[in-house]
Short mmCIF file of C-alpha atoms in Angstrom, two decimals:
data_model
loop_
_atom_site.label_atom_id
_atom_site.label_comp_id
_atom_site.label_asym_id
_atom_site.label_seq_id
_atom_site.Cartn_x
_atom_site.Cartn_y
_atom_site.Cartn_z
CA MET A 1 228.61 243.48 149.18
CA ASN A 2 224.98 242.85 150.52
CA GLY A 3 223.64 245.34 147.78
CA LEU A 4 221.43 247.47 150.93
CA GLY A 5 223.93 249.70 151.27
CA ILE A 6 223.34 252.88 148.13
CA PRO A 7 226.28 255.31 148.40
CA LEU A 8 225.35 258.95 147.79
CA ARG A 9 227.16 259.31 144.37
CA LYS A 10 224.59 256.39 142.84
CA ARG A 11 221.82 257.54 144.72
CA ILE A 12 222.22 261.14 142.81
CA ALA A 13 223.09 259.23 139.55
CA LEU A 14 219.65 257.05 140.17
CA ASP A 15 217.48 260.31 141.10
CA LEU A 16 219.10 261.25 137.40
CA PHE A 17 217.84 258.05 135.80
CA ARG A 18 214.39 258.31 137.71
CA ILE A 19 213.74 261.72 135.53
CA LYS A 20 214.76 259.99 132.58
CA LYS A 21 212.59 257.12 133.21
CA ALA A 22 209.53 260.08 133.43
CA ILE A 23 210.47 261.76 130.34
CA ASP A 24 210.47 258.02 128.51
CA THR A 25 207.60 257.34 130.21
CA ARG A 26 205.81 260.51 128.64
CA VAL A 27 207.03 260.49 125.24
CA HIS A 28 206.83 256.69 124.92
CA ASP A 29 208.99 256.17 121.99
CA LEU A 30 208.63 252.47 120.41
CA ARG A 31 212.30 251.41 120.26
CA TYR A 32 211.72 247.45 120.68
CA LEU A 33 208.69 245.48 119.00
CA PHE A 34 208.47 241.97 119.81
CA TRP A 35 206.63 239.82 117.10
CA GLU A 36 205.56 236.39 118.36
CA CYS A 37 205.59 234.61 115.57
CA THR A 38 204.39 231.16 116.34
CA LEU A 39 203.54 229.10 119.79
CA ARG A 40 205.47 225.89 117.91
CA CYS A 41 208.39 224.71 119.83
CA ASN A 42 210.91 221.85 119.76
CA LEU A 43 211.42 221.61 123.37
CA SER A 44 209.56 221.32 126.46
CA CYS A 45 211.39 223.63 129.01
CA LEU A 46 210.60 222.97 132.17
CA HIS A 47 210.70 227.20 133.04
CA CYS A 48 208.62 227.77 130.36
CA GLY A 49 206.49 230.84 130.62
CA SER A 50 205.37 231.19 127.48
CA ASP A 51 201.26 230.54 126.20
CA CYS A 52 202.90 227.35 124.08
CA MET A 53 202.28 225.53 127.28
CA ARG A 54 198.46 225.65 126.73
CA ASP A 55 198.14 226.21 123.20
CA ALA A 56 200.27 225.14 120.95
CA SER A 57 197.78 223.86 118.18
CA ARG A 58 197.45 227.73 117.23
CA GLY A 59 199.02 228.37 114.22
CA ASP A 60 201.59 230.84 113.21
CA MET A 61 200.76 234.30 112.48
CA PRO A 62 201.00 234.46 108.68
CA LEU A 63 203.41 237.33 107.91
CA LYS A 64 201.32 239.44 105.97
CA ASP A 65 199.42 240.08 108.94
CA PHE A 66 202.56 241.32 110.95
CA LEU A 67 203.72 243.23 108.03
CA ARG A 68 200.69 245.50 108.17
CA VAL A 69 201.75 246.29 111.82
CA VAL A 70 205.09 247.17 110.48
CA ASP A 71 203.78 249.17 107.61
CA SER A 72 201.22 251.16 109.40
CA ILE A 73 204.40 252.54 111.39
CA LYS A 74 207.49 252.66 109.54
CA HIS A 75 206.69 256.10 108.72
CA ARG A 76 205.79 257.44 112.60
CA VAL A 77 208.96 255.77 114.02
CA PRO A 78 212.63 255.77 112.53
CA PRO A 79 212.94 252.32 111.38
CA GLN A 80 216.96 252.33 111.73
CA LYS A 81 216.05 253.04 115.28
CA THR A 82 213.54 250.58 116.45
CA THR A 83 214.38 246.83 116.65
CA ILE A 84 212.21 244.15 115.84
CA ALA A 85 212.75 240.74 117.76
CA ILE A 86 211.03 237.45 116.55
CA THR A 87 210.39 235.08 119.28
CA GLY A 88 207.72 232.38 119.85
CA GLY A 89 207.84 229.41 120.86
CA GLU A 90 210.90 229.00 118.64
CA PRO A 91 210.97 231.22 115.67
CA LEU A 92 213.57 228.96 113.97
CA LEU A 93 210.62 226.60 113.33
CA ARG A 94 208.84 228.67 110.57
CA ASP A 95 210.34 227.44 107.03
CA ASP A 96 210.12 231.20 105.99
CA LEU A 97 211.82 232.94 108.62
CA ALA A 98 214.12 234.01 106.46
CA HIS A 99 211.53 235.45 104.49
CA CYS A 100 210.15 237.53 107.17
CA GLY A 101 213.48 238.35 108.08
CA MET A 102 214.18 240.36 104.45
CA GLU A 103 210.94 241.85 104.44
CA LEU A 104 211.46 243.25 107.51
CA TYR A 105 215.36 244.52 106.37
CA LYS A 106 213.72 246.04 102.84
CA ARG A 107 211.61 248.03 105.22
CA GLY A 108 214.64 249.48 107.25
CA PHE A 109 214.20 247.54 110.59
CA PRO A 110 216.94 245.99 112.54
CA TRP A 111 215.75 242.28 113.25
CA GLY A 112 216.95 239.74 115.39
CA ILE A 113 215.65 236.14 116.87
CA VAL A 114 215.51 234.51 120.42
CA THR A 115 215.70 230.88 120.09
CA ASN A 116 217.34 227.84 121.78
CA GLY A 117 219.17 227.23 118.86
CA TYR A 118 218.12 223.36 118.31
CA ALA A 119 216.97 223.70 114.99
CA MET A 120 219.86 226.12 113.66
CA THR A 121 222.17 224.56 111.08
CA ARG A 122 224.93 226.43 109.21
CA ASP A 123 222.90 226.98 106.23
CA LYS A 124 219.56 228.41 108.01
CA TYR A 125 221.95 230.56 109.73
CA GLU A 126 223.88 231.86 106.89
CA ARG A 127 219.90 232.16 105.06
CA LEU A 128 219.42 234.55 108.18
CA LEU A 129 222.52 236.39 107.61
CA ASP A 130 221.87 237.33 103.91
CA ALA A 131 217.95 238.23 105.13
CA GLY A 132 220.04 241.03 106.97
CA LEU A 133 219.93 239.61 110.76
CA ARG A 134 220.86 241.76 113.17
CA SER A 135 220.81 240.28 116.69
CA LEU A 136 220.75 236.97 118.04
CA THR A 137 219.90 235.57 121.25
CA ILE A 138 220.63 231.68 122.43
CA SER A 139 219.77 230.02 125.37
CA LEU A 140 222.21 227.88 127.51
CA ASP A 141 221.31 226.68 130.70
CA GLY A 142 224.22 225.21 132.52
CA LEU A 143 227.06 222.42 131.69
CA LYS A 144 225.38 219.48 129.41
CA GLY A 145 223.54 217.72 132.26
CA SER A 146 221.87 220.86 133.16
CA HIS A 147 220.87 222.02 130.09
CA ASP A 148 219.51 219.00 129.12
CA TRP A 149 217.64 218.68 132.28
CA LEU A 150 215.87 222.22 132.03
CA ARG A 151 214.93 222.03 128.28
CA ASN A 152 213.70 218.97 128.51
CA LYS A 153 215.45 217.20 125.63
CA ALA A 154 218.61 214.85 125.27
CA GLY A 155 221.20 216.53 122.74
CA SER A 156 219.64 220.32 123.38
CA PHE A 157 223.13 221.37 125.01
CA GLU A 158 225.06 219.96 121.56
CA ARG A 159 222.75 222.07 119.64
CA ALA A 160 222.92 225.03 121.42
CA ILE A 161 226.83 225.10 121.66
CA ASN A 162 226.90 224.61 117.84
CA ALA A 163 224.81 227.96 117.63
CA ILE A 164 226.58 229.79 119.28
CA GLU A 165 229.93 228.76 117.80
CA LEU A 166 228.26 229.84 114.84
CA ALA A 167 227.21 233.11 116.02
CA ALA A 168 230.61 233.64 117.94
CA ALA A 169 232.24 233.67 114.70
CA THR A 170 230.07 236.32 113.15
CA SER A 171 231.65 239.85 113.39
CA ASN A 172 228.42 242.07 112.21
CA ILE A 173 225.62 240.87 114.55
CA ILE A 174 224.86 241.76 117.91
CA PHE A 175 224.97 238.38 119.73
CA ASP A 176 224.64 237.16 123.05
CA VAL A 177 223.90 233.97 124.85
CA VAL A 178 221.24 234.19 127.80
CA THR A 179 221.62 231.79 130.86
CA CYS A 180 218.59 231.19 133.44
CA ALA A 181 220.15 230.54 136.88
CA THR A 182 218.45 227.56 139.34
CA ALA A 183 219.87 225.69 141.85
CA ARG A 184 220.44 222.99 140.05
CA ASN A 185 223.30 224.89 137.73
CA PHE A 186 224.24 227.71 139.94
CA GLY A 187 227.74 226.27 140.80
CA GLU A 188 228.30 225.37 137.28
CA LEU A 189 228.08 228.95 136.54
CA PRO A 190 232.12 229.36 136.99
CA LYS A 191 232.80 226.50 134.40
CA LEU A 192 230.02 227.97 132.03
CA ARG A 193 231.81 231.08 132.00
CA ASP A 194 235.26 229.32 131.02
CA LEU A 195 233.28 227.53 128.56
CA LEU A 196 231.86 230.83 126.91
CA ASN A 197 235.12 232.17 127.16
CA ASP A 198 236.18 229.38 125.31
CA LYS A 199 234.07 229.56 122.53
CA GLY A 200 234.44 233.64 122.34
CA VAL A 201 231.38 235.22 123.10
CA LYS A 202 231.30 238.77 124.53
CA ARG A 203 228.16 239.10 125.81
CA TRP A 204 226.39 236.98 128.67
CA ARG A 205 222.51 237.85 130.06
CA ILE A 206 222.11 235.83 133.38
CA CYS A 207 218.53 235.92 134.34
CA THR A 208 216.61 234.18 137.19
CA VAL A 209 213.28 232.02 136.69
CA PHE A 210 210.75 234.12 137.76
CA PRO A 211 207.50 231.25 138.97
CA LYS A 212 205.20 231.58 135.91
CA GLY A 213 203.94 229.11 133.30
CA ARG A 214 205.50 225.61 134.12
CA ALA A 215 207.83 227.06 136.65
CA ALA A 216 205.12 228.05 139.14
CA GLY A 217 205.83 225.51 142.08
CA ASN A 218 209.10 223.94 140.60
CA ARG A 219 211.73 224.76 144.12
CA GLU A 220 214.20 223.00 142.22
CA LEU A 221 214.56 226.37 139.59
CA GLN A 222 214.52 229.16 142.35
CA VAL A 223 218.02 230.12 143.48
CA SER A 224 217.87 230.89 147.43
CA ASP A 225 218.08 234.35 148.50
CA ARG A 226 221.87 233.74 149.63
CA GLN A 227 222.57 232.25 145.83
CA PHE A 228 220.75 235.15 145.01
CA ALA A 229 223.30 237.49 146.27
CA ASN A 230 226.13 235.15 145.36
CA LEU A 231 224.69 235.58 141.70
CA LEU A 232 225.62 239.06 141.49
CA ASP A 233 228.82 238.80 143.30
CA PHE A 234 230.06 236.52 140.54
CA ILE A 235 228.43 238.77 137.68
CA VAL A 236 230.50 241.85 139.57
CA GLU A 237 233.68 239.82 139.71
CA THR A 238 233.26 237.91 135.80
CA LYS A 239 232.95 241.83 134.64
CA LYS A 240 236.38 242.92 136.26
CA GLN A 241 238.33 239.73 134.48
CA GLY A 242 237.37 241.59 131.06
CA ARG A 243 236.74 238.69 128.74
CA VAL A 244 232.96 237.48 128.90
CA ARG A 245 230.56 240.80 130.10
CA PRO A 246 227.90 239.18 131.90
CA ASN A 247 224.98 241.66 133.00
CA TYR A 248 221.79 240.49 135.06
CA GLY A 249 218.51 240.40 133.28
CA CYS A 250 215.68 243.19 133.49
CA GLU A 251 213.92 241.80 136.29
CA GLY A 252 213.78 243.83 138.84
CA PHE A 253 215.87 246.65 141.17
CA LEU A 254 219.26 245.48 142.84
CA GLY A 255 220.18 248.41 145.20
CA GLY A 256 223.47 248.88 145.27
CA TYR A 257 224.41 246.52 142.71
CA GLU A 258 222.56 248.59 140.11
CA GLY A 259 225.20 249.31 137.75
CA MET A 260 227.63 246.97 138.64
CA ALA A 261 225.30 243.80 138.31
CA ARG A 262 223.95 245.24 135.08
CA ASP A 263 225.85 247.82 132.67
CA ASN A 264 222.81 250.51 133.02
CA TYR A 265 220.08 251.12 135.86
CA PHE A 266 216.74 249.03 136.47
CA GLN A 267 213.94 250.02 133.99
CA CYS A 268 211.27 248.21 133.19
CA ALA A 269 210.47 249.28 129.81
CA ALA A 270 207.32 247.05 129.11
CA GLY A 271 204.81 249.75 127.13
CA VAL A 272 206.94 252.52 127.45
CA CYS A 273 209.49 251.70 125.10
CA VAL A 274 208.95 248.05 124.23
CA GLY A 275 205.59 246.78 122.59
CA SER A 276 204.54 243.27 121.07
CA VAL A 277 202.21 241.47 118.85
CA LEU A 278 201.48 238.37 120.01
CA VAL A 279 200.77 235.28 118.12
CA ASP A 280 197.11 235.24 118.13
CA GLY A 281 196.99 239.52 117.41
CA SER A 282 196.88 240.43 120.80
CA ILE A 283 199.00 244.15 121.53
CA SER A 284 201.07 244.22 124.65
CA ALA A 285 204.47 245.00 125.79
CA CYS A 286 207.06 242.24 126.57
CA PRO A 287 205.89 238.73 125.77
CA SER A 288 206.03 237.72 129.07
CA LEU A 289 203.27 240.42 130.01
CA ARG A 290 199.49 238.63 129.05
CA ALA A 291 196.17 238.51 130.48
CA ASP A 292 194.94 241.72 131.82
CA TYR A 293 198.06 243.32 130.47
CA ILE A 294 196.86 243.06 126.89
CA GLN A 295 195.87 246.28 125.08
CA GLY A 296 193.81 245.55 121.87
CA ASN A 297 194.29 242.91 118.69
CA ILE A 298 195.46 244.23 115.34
CA TYR A 299 193.06 242.23 113.87
CA LYS A 300 190.83 245.11 115.22
CA ASP A 301 192.29 247.70 116.26
CA ASP A 302 195.07 250.07 114.98
CA PHE A 303 198.15 248.91 116.54
CA TRP A 304 199.97 252.91 116.29
CA GLU A 305 196.71 254.21 117.88
CA VAL A 306 196.38 251.50 120.72
CA TRP A 307 200.15 252.27 121.57
CA ASN A 308 199.70 256.17 121.50
CA GLY A 309 196.08 255.78 123.57
CA ARG A 310 196.30 252.79 125.84
CA PHE A 311 199.18 251.37 127.67
CA GLY A 312 198.18 253.29 131.37
CA VAL A 313 198.66 250.33 133.55
CA MET A 314 202.46 250.11 131.80
CA ARG A 315 202.63 253.80 132.29
CA ASN A 316 201.48 255.24 134.90
CA ARG A 317 202.74 252.26 137.70
CA SER A 318 201.34 254.55 140.56
CA TRP A 319 198.72 251.05 141.23
CA THR A 320 201.75 249.31 142.22
CA LYS A 321 202.04 250.89 145.26
CA THR A 322 201.01 248.61 147.48
CA GLY A 323 201.41 245.71 150.19
CA PRO A 324 205.16 245.72 150.83
CA CYS A 325 206.21 248.51 147.82
CA ALA A 326 203.68 251.12 150.05
CA SER A 327 206.21 251.48 152.51
CA CYS A 328 209.74 250.60 150.43
CA ASN A 329 212.62 253.23 150.78
CA VAL A 330 213.74 252.36 147.41
CA TYR A 331 210.42 252.32 145.49
CA LYS A 332 211.18 255.85 143.92
CA TRP A 333 213.59 253.91 141.72
CA CYS A 334 212.28 250.53 141.80
CA LEU A 335 208.34 252.03 140.80
CA GLY A 336 207.16 247.96 141.64
CA ASN A 337 209.64 245.78 139.66
CA GLY A 338 209.36 244.60 136.51
CA LEU A 339 205.86 244.10 135.65
CA HIS A 340 205.91 240.24 134.41
CA LEU A 341 206.73 239.77 138.07
CA ARG A 342 203.36 240.92 139.27
CA ASP A 343 200.32 238.30 138.80
CA GLU A 344 198.62 239.29 135.74
CA LYS A 345 195.15 239.06 137.65
CA THR A 346 195.35 240.36 141.08
CA GLY A 347 198.81 242.73 140.30
CA LYS A 348 200.49 241.42 143.33
CA LEU A 349 204.01 241.27 143.36
CA MET A 350 205.27 237.76 143.15
CA VAL A 351 209.44 238.10 143.47
CA CYS A 352 211.19 241.31 144.81
CA GLN A 353 214.96 241.20 143.95
CA TYR A 354 215.50 243.85 146.51
CA GLU A 355 213.63 242.06 149.28
CA ARG A 356 215.83 238.85 148.48
CA LEU A 357 219.07 240.96 148.83
CA LYS A 358 217.62 241.67 152.20
CA LYS A 359 216.86 238.43 153.27
CA ALA A 360 220.28 237.00 152.42
CA ALA A 361 221.86 239.65 154.17
CA GLY A 362 220.17 238.44 157.71
#
């Protein structure tokens, strides 16, 4: 399929989902809170979009500072329905990570980490489980050569596989593998699928690299428009096989592939259901949103007041209806794509997945 044709039944479903998104925006329940606990990292990935590329010398955020935020919201949100995702940098570099998790667990918040897996050992993993680890995302970006190339460190593939094997053998956590599809690893995806099946992985999130940070201008990191369409076909076909279940990431509206290449319909929940505390105390949404998207700072603002009273740039997306979005026939469902795909200074859309599908269709 080319993804451009949207059947009537799916259009009705998208219209209903549009109503849900409007309600989500009005209510803006905080359901997912990122904590960027460190900018330190043990890898130097070619596609990194994090501020660790600029300021890895900044110290880790003290746990007590983040816990002040958590304690300020624990009576305002249902903790059991608000997941805290610890990210970085590389969170496994914190010696007190298990202690951090235990403090969140004692407060009733499910918590998880996003990791490259390089520093994961069995002992460290078991300590995290004992501290209440609920969810885990591990990056694996191709077979050995491609993964080590993208992660810019020999041996990183074996370390990631070790972490994946530990997680796949655990039944009581939510666990997925995330893969960045690139021009270099695109042809390996079927073999990578076989590898994940052999390891017992059930959930697989596939993303494409957006042109920020170190990835800006690196054409080898970008799949072609045709490869992008083929990637979505690969995801749909793999779902039908009934083993590892892939989903395309939350990066943009996919036309007719909506509800097929991902289990749900597209929604950029940044600032709507998703917030973040960055390592310097900045209050934002997903950690990819910095610069003009920052809404305050925990060292001078009350997080809950910021969450309720600001985030207008993320909750009212009417400003995105400019340029190619102004006349787009799917804008009402897309609302200008994921905010991380817009230039943080100008607001200009850098990547449009739907436009890529149109180009691929010729």
